[in-house]
Short mmCIF file of C-alpha atoms in Angstrom, two decimals:
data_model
loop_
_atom_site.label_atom_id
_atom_site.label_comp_id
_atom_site.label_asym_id
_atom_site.label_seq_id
_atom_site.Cartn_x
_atom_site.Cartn_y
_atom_site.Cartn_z
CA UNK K 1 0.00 0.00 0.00
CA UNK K 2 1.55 3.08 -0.92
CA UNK K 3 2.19 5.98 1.86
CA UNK K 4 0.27 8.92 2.12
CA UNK K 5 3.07 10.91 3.12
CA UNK K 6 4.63 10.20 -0.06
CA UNK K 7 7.28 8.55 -1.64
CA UNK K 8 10.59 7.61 0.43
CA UNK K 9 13.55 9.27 -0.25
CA UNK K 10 11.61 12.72 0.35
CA UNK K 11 13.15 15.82 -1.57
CA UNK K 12 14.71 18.07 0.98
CA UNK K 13 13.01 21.76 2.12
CA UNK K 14 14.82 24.10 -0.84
CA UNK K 15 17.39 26.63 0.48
CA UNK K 16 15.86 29.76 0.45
CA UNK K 17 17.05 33.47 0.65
CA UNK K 18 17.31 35.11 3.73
CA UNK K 19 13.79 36.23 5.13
CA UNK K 20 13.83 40.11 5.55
CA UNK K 21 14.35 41.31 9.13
CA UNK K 22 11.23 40.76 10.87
CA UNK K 23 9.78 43.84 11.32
CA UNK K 24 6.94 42.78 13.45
CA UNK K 25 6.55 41.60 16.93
CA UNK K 26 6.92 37.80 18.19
CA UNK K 27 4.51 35.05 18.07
CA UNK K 28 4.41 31.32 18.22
CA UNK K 29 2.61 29.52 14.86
CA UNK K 30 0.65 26.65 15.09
CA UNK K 31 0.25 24.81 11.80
CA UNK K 32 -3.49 22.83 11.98
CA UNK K 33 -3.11 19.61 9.77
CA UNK K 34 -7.13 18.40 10.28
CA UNK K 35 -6.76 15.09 7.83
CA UNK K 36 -7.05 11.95 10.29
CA UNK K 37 -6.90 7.77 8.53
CA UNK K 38 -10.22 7.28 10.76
CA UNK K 39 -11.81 9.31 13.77
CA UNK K 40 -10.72 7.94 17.68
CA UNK K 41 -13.61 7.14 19.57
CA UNK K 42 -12.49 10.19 22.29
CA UNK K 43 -11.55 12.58 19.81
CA UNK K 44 -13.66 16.28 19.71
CA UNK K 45 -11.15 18.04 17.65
CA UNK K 46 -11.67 19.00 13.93
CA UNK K 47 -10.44 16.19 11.70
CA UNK K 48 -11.72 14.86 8.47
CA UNK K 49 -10.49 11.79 6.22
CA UNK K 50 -7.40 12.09 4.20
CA UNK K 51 -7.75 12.15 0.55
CA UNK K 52 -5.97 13.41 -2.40
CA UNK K 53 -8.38 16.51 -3.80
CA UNK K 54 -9.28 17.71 -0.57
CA UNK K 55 -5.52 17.63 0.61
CA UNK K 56 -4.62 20.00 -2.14
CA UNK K 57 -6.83 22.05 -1.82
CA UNK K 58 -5.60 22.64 1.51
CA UNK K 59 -2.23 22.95 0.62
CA UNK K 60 -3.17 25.58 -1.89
CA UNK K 61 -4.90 27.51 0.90
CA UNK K 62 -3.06 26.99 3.17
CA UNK K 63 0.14 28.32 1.14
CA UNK K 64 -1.92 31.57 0.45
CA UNK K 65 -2.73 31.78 4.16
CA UNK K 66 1.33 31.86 4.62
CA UNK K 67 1.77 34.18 2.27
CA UNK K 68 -1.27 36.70 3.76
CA UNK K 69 -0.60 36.56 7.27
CA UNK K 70 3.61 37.02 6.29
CA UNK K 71 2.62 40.66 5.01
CA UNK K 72 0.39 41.84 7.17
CA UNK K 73 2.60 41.08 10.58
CA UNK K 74 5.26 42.23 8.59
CA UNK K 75 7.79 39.51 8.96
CA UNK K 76 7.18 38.39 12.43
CA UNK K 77 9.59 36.24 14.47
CA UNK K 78 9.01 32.96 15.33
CA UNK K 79 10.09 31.65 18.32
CA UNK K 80 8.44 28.04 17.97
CA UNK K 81 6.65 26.36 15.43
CA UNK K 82 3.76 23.56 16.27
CA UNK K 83 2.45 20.94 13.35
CA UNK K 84 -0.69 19.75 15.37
CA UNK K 85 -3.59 18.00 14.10
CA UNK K 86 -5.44 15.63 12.80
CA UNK K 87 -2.51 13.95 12.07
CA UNK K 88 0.42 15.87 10.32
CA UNK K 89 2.21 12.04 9.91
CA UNK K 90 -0.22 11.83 7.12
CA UNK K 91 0.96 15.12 4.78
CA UNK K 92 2.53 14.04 1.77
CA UNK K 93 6.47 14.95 2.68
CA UNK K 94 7.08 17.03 -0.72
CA UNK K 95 4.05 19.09 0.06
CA UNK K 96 5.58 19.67 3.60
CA UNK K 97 8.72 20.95 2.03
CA UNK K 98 6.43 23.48 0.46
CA UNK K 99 4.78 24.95 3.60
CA UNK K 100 8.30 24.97 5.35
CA UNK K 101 9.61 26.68 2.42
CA UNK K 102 6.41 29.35 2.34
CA UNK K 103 7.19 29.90 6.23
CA UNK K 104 10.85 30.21 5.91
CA UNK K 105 9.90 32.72 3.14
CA UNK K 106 7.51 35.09 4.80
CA UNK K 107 8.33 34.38 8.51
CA UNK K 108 11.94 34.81 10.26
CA UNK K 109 12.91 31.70 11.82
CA UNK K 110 14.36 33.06 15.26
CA UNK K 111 17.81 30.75 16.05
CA UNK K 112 17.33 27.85 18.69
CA UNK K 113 13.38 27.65 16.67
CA UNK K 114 11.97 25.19 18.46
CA UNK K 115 10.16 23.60 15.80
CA UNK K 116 7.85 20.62 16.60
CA UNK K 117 5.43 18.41 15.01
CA UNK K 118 3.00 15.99 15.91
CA UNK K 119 2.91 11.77 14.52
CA UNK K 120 1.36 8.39 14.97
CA UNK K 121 3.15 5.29 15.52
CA UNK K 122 0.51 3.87 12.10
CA UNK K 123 1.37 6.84 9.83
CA UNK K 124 5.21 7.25 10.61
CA UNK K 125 6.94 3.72 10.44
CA UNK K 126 10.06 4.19 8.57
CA UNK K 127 13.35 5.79 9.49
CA UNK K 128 13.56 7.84 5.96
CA UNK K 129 10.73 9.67 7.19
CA UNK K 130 11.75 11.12 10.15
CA UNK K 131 15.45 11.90 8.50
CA UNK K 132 12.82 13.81 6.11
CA UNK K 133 11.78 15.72 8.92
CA UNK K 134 14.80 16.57 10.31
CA UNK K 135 16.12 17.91 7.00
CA UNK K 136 12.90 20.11 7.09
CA UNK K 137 13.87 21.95 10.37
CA UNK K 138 11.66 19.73 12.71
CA UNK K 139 13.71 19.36 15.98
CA UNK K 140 11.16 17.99 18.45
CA UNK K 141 8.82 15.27 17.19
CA UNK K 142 5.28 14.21 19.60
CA UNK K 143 4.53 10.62 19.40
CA UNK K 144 0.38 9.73 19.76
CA UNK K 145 0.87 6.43 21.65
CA UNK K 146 -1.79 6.41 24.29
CA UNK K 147 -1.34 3.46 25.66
CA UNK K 148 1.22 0.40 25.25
CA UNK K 149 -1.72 -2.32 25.78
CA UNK K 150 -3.61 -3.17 22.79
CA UNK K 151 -7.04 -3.91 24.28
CA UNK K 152 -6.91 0.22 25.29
CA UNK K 153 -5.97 1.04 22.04
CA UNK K 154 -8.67 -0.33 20.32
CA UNK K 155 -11.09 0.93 22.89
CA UNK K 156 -9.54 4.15 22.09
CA UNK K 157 -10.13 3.51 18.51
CA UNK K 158 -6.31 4.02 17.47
CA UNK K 159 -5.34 2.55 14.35
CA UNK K 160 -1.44 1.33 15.81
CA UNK K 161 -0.32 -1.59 18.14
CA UNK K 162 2.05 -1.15 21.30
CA UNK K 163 4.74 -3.17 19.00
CA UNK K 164 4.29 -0.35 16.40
CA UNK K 165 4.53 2.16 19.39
CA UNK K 166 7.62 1.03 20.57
CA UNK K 167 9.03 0.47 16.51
CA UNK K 168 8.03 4.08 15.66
CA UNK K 169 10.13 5.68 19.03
CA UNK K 170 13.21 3.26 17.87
CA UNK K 171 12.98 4.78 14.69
CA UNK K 172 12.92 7.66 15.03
CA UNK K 173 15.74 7.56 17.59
CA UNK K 174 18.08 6.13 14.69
CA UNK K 175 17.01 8.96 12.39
CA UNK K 176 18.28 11.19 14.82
CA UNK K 177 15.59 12.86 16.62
CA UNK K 178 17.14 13.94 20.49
CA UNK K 179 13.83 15.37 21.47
CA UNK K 180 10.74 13.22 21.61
CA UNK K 181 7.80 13.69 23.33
CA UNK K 182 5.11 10.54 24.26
CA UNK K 183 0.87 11.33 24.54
CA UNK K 184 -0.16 8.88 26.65
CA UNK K 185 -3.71 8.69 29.02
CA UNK K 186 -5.10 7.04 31.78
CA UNK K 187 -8.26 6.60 33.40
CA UNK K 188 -9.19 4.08 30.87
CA UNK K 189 -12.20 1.66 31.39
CA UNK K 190 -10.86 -1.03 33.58
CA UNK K 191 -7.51 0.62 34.58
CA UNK K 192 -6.50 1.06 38.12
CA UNK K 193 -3.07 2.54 39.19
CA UNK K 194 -0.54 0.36 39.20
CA UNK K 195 -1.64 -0.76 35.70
CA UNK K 196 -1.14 3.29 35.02
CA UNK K 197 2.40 2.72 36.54
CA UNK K 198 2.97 0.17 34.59
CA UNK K 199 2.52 2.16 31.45
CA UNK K 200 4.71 4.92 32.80
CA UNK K 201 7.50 1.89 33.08
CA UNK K 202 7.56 1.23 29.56
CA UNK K 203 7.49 4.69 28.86
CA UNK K 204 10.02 5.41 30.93
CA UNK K 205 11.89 2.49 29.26
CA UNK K 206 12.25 3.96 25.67
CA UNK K 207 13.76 7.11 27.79
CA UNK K 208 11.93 10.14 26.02
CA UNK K 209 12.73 13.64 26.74
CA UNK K 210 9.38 14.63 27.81
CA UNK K 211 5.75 12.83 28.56
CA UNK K 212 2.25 14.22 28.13
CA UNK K 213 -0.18 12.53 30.51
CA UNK K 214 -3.61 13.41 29.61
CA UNK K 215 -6.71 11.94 31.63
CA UNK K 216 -9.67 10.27 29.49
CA UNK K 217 -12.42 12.91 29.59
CA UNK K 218 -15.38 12.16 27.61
CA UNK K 219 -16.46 14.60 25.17
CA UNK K 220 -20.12 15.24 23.80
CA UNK K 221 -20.82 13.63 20.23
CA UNK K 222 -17.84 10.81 20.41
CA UNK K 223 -18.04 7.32 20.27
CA UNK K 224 -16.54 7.15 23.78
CA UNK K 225 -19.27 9.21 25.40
CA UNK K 226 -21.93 7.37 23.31
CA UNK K 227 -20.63 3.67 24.50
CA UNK K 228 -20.63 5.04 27.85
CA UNK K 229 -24.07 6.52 28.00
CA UNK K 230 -24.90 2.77 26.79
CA UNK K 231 -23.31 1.10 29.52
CA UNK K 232 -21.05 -0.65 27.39
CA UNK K 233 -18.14 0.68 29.76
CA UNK K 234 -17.56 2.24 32.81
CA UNK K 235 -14.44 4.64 33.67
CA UNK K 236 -12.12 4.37 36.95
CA UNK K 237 -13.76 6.03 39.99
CA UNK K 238 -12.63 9.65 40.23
CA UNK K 239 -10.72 8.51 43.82
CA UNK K 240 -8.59 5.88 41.04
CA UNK K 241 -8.44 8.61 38.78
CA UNK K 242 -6.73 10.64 41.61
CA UNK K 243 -4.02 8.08 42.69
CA UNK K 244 -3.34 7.64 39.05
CA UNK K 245 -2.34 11.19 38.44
CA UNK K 246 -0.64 11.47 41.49
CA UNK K 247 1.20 8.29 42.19
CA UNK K 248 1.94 8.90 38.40
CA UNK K 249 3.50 12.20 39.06
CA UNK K 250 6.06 10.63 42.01
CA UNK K 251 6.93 7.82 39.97
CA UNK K 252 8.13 9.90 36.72
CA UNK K 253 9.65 12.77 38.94
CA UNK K 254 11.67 10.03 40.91
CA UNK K 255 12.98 8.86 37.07
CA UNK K 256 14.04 12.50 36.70
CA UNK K 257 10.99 13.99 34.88
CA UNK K 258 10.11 17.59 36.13
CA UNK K 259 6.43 17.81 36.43
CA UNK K 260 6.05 21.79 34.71
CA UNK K 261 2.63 21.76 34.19
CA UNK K 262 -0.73 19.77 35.12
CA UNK K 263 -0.38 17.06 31.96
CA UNK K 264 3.70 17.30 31.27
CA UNK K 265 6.73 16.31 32.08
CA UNK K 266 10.39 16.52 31.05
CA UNK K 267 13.76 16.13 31.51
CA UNK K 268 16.04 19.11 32.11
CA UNK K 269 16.17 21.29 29.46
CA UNK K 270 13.40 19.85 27.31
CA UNK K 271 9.77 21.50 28.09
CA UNK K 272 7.68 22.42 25.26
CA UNK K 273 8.35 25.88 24.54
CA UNK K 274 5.56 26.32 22.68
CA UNK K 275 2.88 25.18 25.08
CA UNK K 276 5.09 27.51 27.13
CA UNK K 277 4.28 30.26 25.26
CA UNK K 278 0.75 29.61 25.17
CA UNK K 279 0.54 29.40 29.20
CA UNK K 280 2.57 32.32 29.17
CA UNK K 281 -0.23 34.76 27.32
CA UNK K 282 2.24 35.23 24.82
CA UNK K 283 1.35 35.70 20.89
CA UNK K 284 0.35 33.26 18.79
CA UNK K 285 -0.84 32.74 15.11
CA UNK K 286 -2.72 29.73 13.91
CA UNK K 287 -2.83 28.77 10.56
CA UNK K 288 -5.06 26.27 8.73
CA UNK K 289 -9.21 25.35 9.24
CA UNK K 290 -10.42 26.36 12.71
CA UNK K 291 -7.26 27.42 14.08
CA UNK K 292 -7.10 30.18 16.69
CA UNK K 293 -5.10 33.00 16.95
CA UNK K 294 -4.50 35.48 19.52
CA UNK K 295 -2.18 38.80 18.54
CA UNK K 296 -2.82 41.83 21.32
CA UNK K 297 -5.86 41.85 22.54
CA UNK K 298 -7.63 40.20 19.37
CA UNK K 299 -8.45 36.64 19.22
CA UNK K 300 -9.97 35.06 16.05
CA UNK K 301 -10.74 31.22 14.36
CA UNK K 302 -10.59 29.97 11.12
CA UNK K 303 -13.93 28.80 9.62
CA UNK K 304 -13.74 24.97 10.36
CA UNK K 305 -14.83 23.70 6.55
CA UNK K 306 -12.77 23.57 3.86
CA UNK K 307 -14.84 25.95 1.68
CA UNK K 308 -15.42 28.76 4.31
CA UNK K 309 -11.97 28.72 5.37
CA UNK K 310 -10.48 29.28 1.48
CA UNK K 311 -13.25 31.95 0.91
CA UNK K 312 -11.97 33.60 4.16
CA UNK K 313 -8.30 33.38 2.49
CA UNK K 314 -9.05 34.47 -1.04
CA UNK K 315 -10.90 37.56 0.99
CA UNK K 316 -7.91 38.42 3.14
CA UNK K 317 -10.10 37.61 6.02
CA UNK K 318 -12.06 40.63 5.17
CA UNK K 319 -15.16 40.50 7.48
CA UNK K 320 -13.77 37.27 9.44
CA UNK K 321 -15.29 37.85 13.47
CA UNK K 322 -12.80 38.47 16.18
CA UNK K 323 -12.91 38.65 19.87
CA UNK K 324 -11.68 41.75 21.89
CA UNK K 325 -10.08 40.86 25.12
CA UNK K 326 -10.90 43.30 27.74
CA UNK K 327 -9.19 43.05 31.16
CA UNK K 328 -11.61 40.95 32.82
CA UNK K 329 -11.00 38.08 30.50
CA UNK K 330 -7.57 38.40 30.35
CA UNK K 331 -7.31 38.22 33.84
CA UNK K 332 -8.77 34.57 34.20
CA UNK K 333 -6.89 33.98 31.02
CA UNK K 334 -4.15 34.70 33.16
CA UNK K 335 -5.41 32.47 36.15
CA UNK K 336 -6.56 29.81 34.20
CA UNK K 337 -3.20 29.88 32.33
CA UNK K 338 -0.58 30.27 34.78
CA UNK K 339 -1.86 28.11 38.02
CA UNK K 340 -1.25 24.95 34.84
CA UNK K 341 2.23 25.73 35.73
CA UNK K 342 4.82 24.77 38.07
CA UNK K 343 5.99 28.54 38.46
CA UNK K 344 2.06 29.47 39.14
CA UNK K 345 0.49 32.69 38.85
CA UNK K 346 2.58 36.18 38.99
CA UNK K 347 0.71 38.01 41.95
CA UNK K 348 1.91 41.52 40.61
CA UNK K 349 0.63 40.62 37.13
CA UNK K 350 -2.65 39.63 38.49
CA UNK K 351 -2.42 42.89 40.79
CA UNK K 352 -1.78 45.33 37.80
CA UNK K 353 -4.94 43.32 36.00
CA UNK K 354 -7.16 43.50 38.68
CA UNK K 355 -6.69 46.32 40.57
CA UNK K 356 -6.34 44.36 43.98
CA UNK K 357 -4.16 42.52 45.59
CA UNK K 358 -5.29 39.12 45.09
CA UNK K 359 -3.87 38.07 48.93
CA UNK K 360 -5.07 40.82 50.84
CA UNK K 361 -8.60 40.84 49.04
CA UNK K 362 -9.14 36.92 49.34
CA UNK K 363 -7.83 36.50 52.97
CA UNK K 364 -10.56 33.60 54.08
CA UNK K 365 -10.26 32.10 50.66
CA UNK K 366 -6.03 32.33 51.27
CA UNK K 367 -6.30 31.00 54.53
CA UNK K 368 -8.88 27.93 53.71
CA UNK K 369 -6.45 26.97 50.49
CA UNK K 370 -3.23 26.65 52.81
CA UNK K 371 -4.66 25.35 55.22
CA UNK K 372 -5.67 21.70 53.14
CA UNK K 373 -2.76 22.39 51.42
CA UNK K 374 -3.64 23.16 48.18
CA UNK K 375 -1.59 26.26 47.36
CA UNK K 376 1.59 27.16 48.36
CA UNK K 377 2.82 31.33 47.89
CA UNK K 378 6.85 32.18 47.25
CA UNK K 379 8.73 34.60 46.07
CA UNK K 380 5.26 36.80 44.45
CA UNK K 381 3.79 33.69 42.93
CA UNK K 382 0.93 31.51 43.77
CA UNK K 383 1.19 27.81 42.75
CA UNK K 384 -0.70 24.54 43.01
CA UNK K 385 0.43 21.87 45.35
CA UNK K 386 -0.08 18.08 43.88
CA UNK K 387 -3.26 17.92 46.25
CA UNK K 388 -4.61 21.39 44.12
CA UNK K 389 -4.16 20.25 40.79
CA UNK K 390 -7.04 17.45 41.57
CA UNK K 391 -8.84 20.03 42.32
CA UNK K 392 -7.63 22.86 40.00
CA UNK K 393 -10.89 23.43 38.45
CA UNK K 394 -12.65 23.93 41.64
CA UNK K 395 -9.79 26.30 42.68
CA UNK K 396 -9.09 28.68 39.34
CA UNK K 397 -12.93 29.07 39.17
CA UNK K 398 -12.81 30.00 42.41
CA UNK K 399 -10.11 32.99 41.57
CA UNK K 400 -11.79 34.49 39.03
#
């Protein structure tokens, strides 16, 4: 069966001349890729099925898109670059040396770009590919595995194996990647925790740089949430759920995995600096169907369909809604945002927001949070203990 991404050898990304000197401010670009083999059962996000018409049509909007949003921020530099999806495994490899050379040419690559992009273990399964990559620019690569029992994965409705799993990290190890990232969740139907840590174990095995641990949350209109309104499953008990994430937590920080944010974890030096930026408040352009952007205090989405979203591009987004962020949704942006993360929320930040002193204004709510441990304050910034982040919801909404 020939590969959708294309032939193998891959031509490389051309050498292109030197971007002008970005002229406008910052961001981070997220590339949306929304072309999927078949739907998981959990999955919300927008994804349709690969095929060859659609996919080019795309890639000719999507090139234009490039080309539009290059002008009007005036050359922008980008600190990281995120191919999310869908699947991005699945786009053809000479078509991706196309939209890296478009980016190249109308964006400024800042040095260090941390440039990252996202692959399953049934769409990426030969070592050619990922040398592809690598002579694109990619530098980090995030591996959908999920889970390295089969039974989950086909409750899951994921079209690998653990053997391909574990065949996909090896290769792309001997390509050359130093900076791979794993997805993998728990609270599956039928899992308790130290079948969790036993995941974690052969995880921790293949020694990746960094681990996303994502809980199984049904969402509305999936196959998941329709089995389970059936009764064809049931999920762990939300006290399992809770020693999962937090025995979980232990286990990878005594391997040497920092815990920087509610879901991830990484060794020294290698935390996604994208998802960084976004918990951060900083900038950032989406590009592609019913991708979001953010620049200032404007916030906008792509139409979601195909045809909306290359009318919106052949009419330079003339007319396309957008969202003005006034302070009071910036600061829970900021809340919401920043207690994700191990450095927590910047109390003179939120002060200069809010007008108050978040301390002194909240003194029974202050008192009542420390007191069942739940927060901890040091140094001007407010953080979650392990105990809050079970609860984090409950807190942030609690904040703003």
């Amino acid at each position: 069966m020939p590969r959708l991404y294309g032939e193998i050898p891959a031509p490389k990304a051309k050498k292109q001349a030197p971007a002008p000197k970005p002229a406008g401010r910052p961001i981070l670009v997220y590339v949306h890729v929304p072309f999927c083999r078949s739907k998981c059962h959990y999955c919300a996000f927008h994804s349709q099925a690969f095929n060859q018409v659609t996919f080019a049509w795309y890639l000719k909007t999507l090139l234009a898109e490039i080309a539009l949003w290059g002008h009007r921020l005036q050359h922008p530099r980008v600190t990281t670059l995120y191919f999310g999806g869908g699947t991005p495994s699945l786009f053809p490899l000479s078509a991706l040396a196309q939209v890296m050379d478009a980016l190249r040419a109308n964006f400024a690559f800042e040095d260090g770009l941390e440039a990252s992009i996202e692959a399953n273990p049934d769409s990426a399964c030969d070592v050619s590919f990922f040398r592809a990559l690598l002579s694109f620019g990619f530098n980090r690569l995030s591996l959908g595995v999920q889970s390295f029992e089969d039974a989950h994965l086909a409750l899951l409705g994921r079209p690998h194996n653990a053997r391909q799993a574990v065949e996909t990290f090896t290769l792309a190890r001997q390509a050359g990647f130093g900076n791979v990232s794993l997805d993998l969740m728990y609270g599956l139907p039928g899992q308790r925790t130290n079948h969790w840590l036993e995941q974690l174990k052969s995880a921790v095995r293949l020694r990746p740089e960094h681990l996303s641990c994502y809980g199984l949350t049904p969402e509305p209109d999936t196959r998941l949430t329709r089995s389970l309104e059936l009764g064809e499953f049931v999920l762990p008990e939300e006290r399992e759920q809770s020693r999962m994430f937090v025995h979980g937590a232990e286990y990878l920080e005594s391997e040497g995995y920092l815990h920087y944010e509610i879901s991830n974890f990484a060794r020294m030096g290698f935390a996604c600096r994208h998802n960084q930026g976004y918990w951060q408040g900083r900038d950032y352009l989406g590009l592609g169907p019913s991708a979001v952007s953010t620049i200032g205090s404007r916030r906008f989405t792509n139409p979601r369909w195909m045809d909306a979203y290359d009318a919106a591009v052949r009419g330079n987004f003339a007319g396309l809604d957008f969202e003005e962020l006034d302070a009071g949704t910036r600061l829970k942006e900021l809340v919401l945002l920043s207690l994700r993360t191990v450095e927590g929320l910047d109390l003179k930040a939120y002060r200069k927001l809010a007008g108050r002193d978040l301390l002194k204004s909240e003194p029974a709510l202050m008192q009542t949070l420390r007191q069942n441990d739940l927060i901890r304050v040091k140094k001007g910034r407010l953080s979650l203990t392990k105990t809050g982040m079970l609860v984090s919801n409950s807190i942030i909404s609690r904040l703003i």
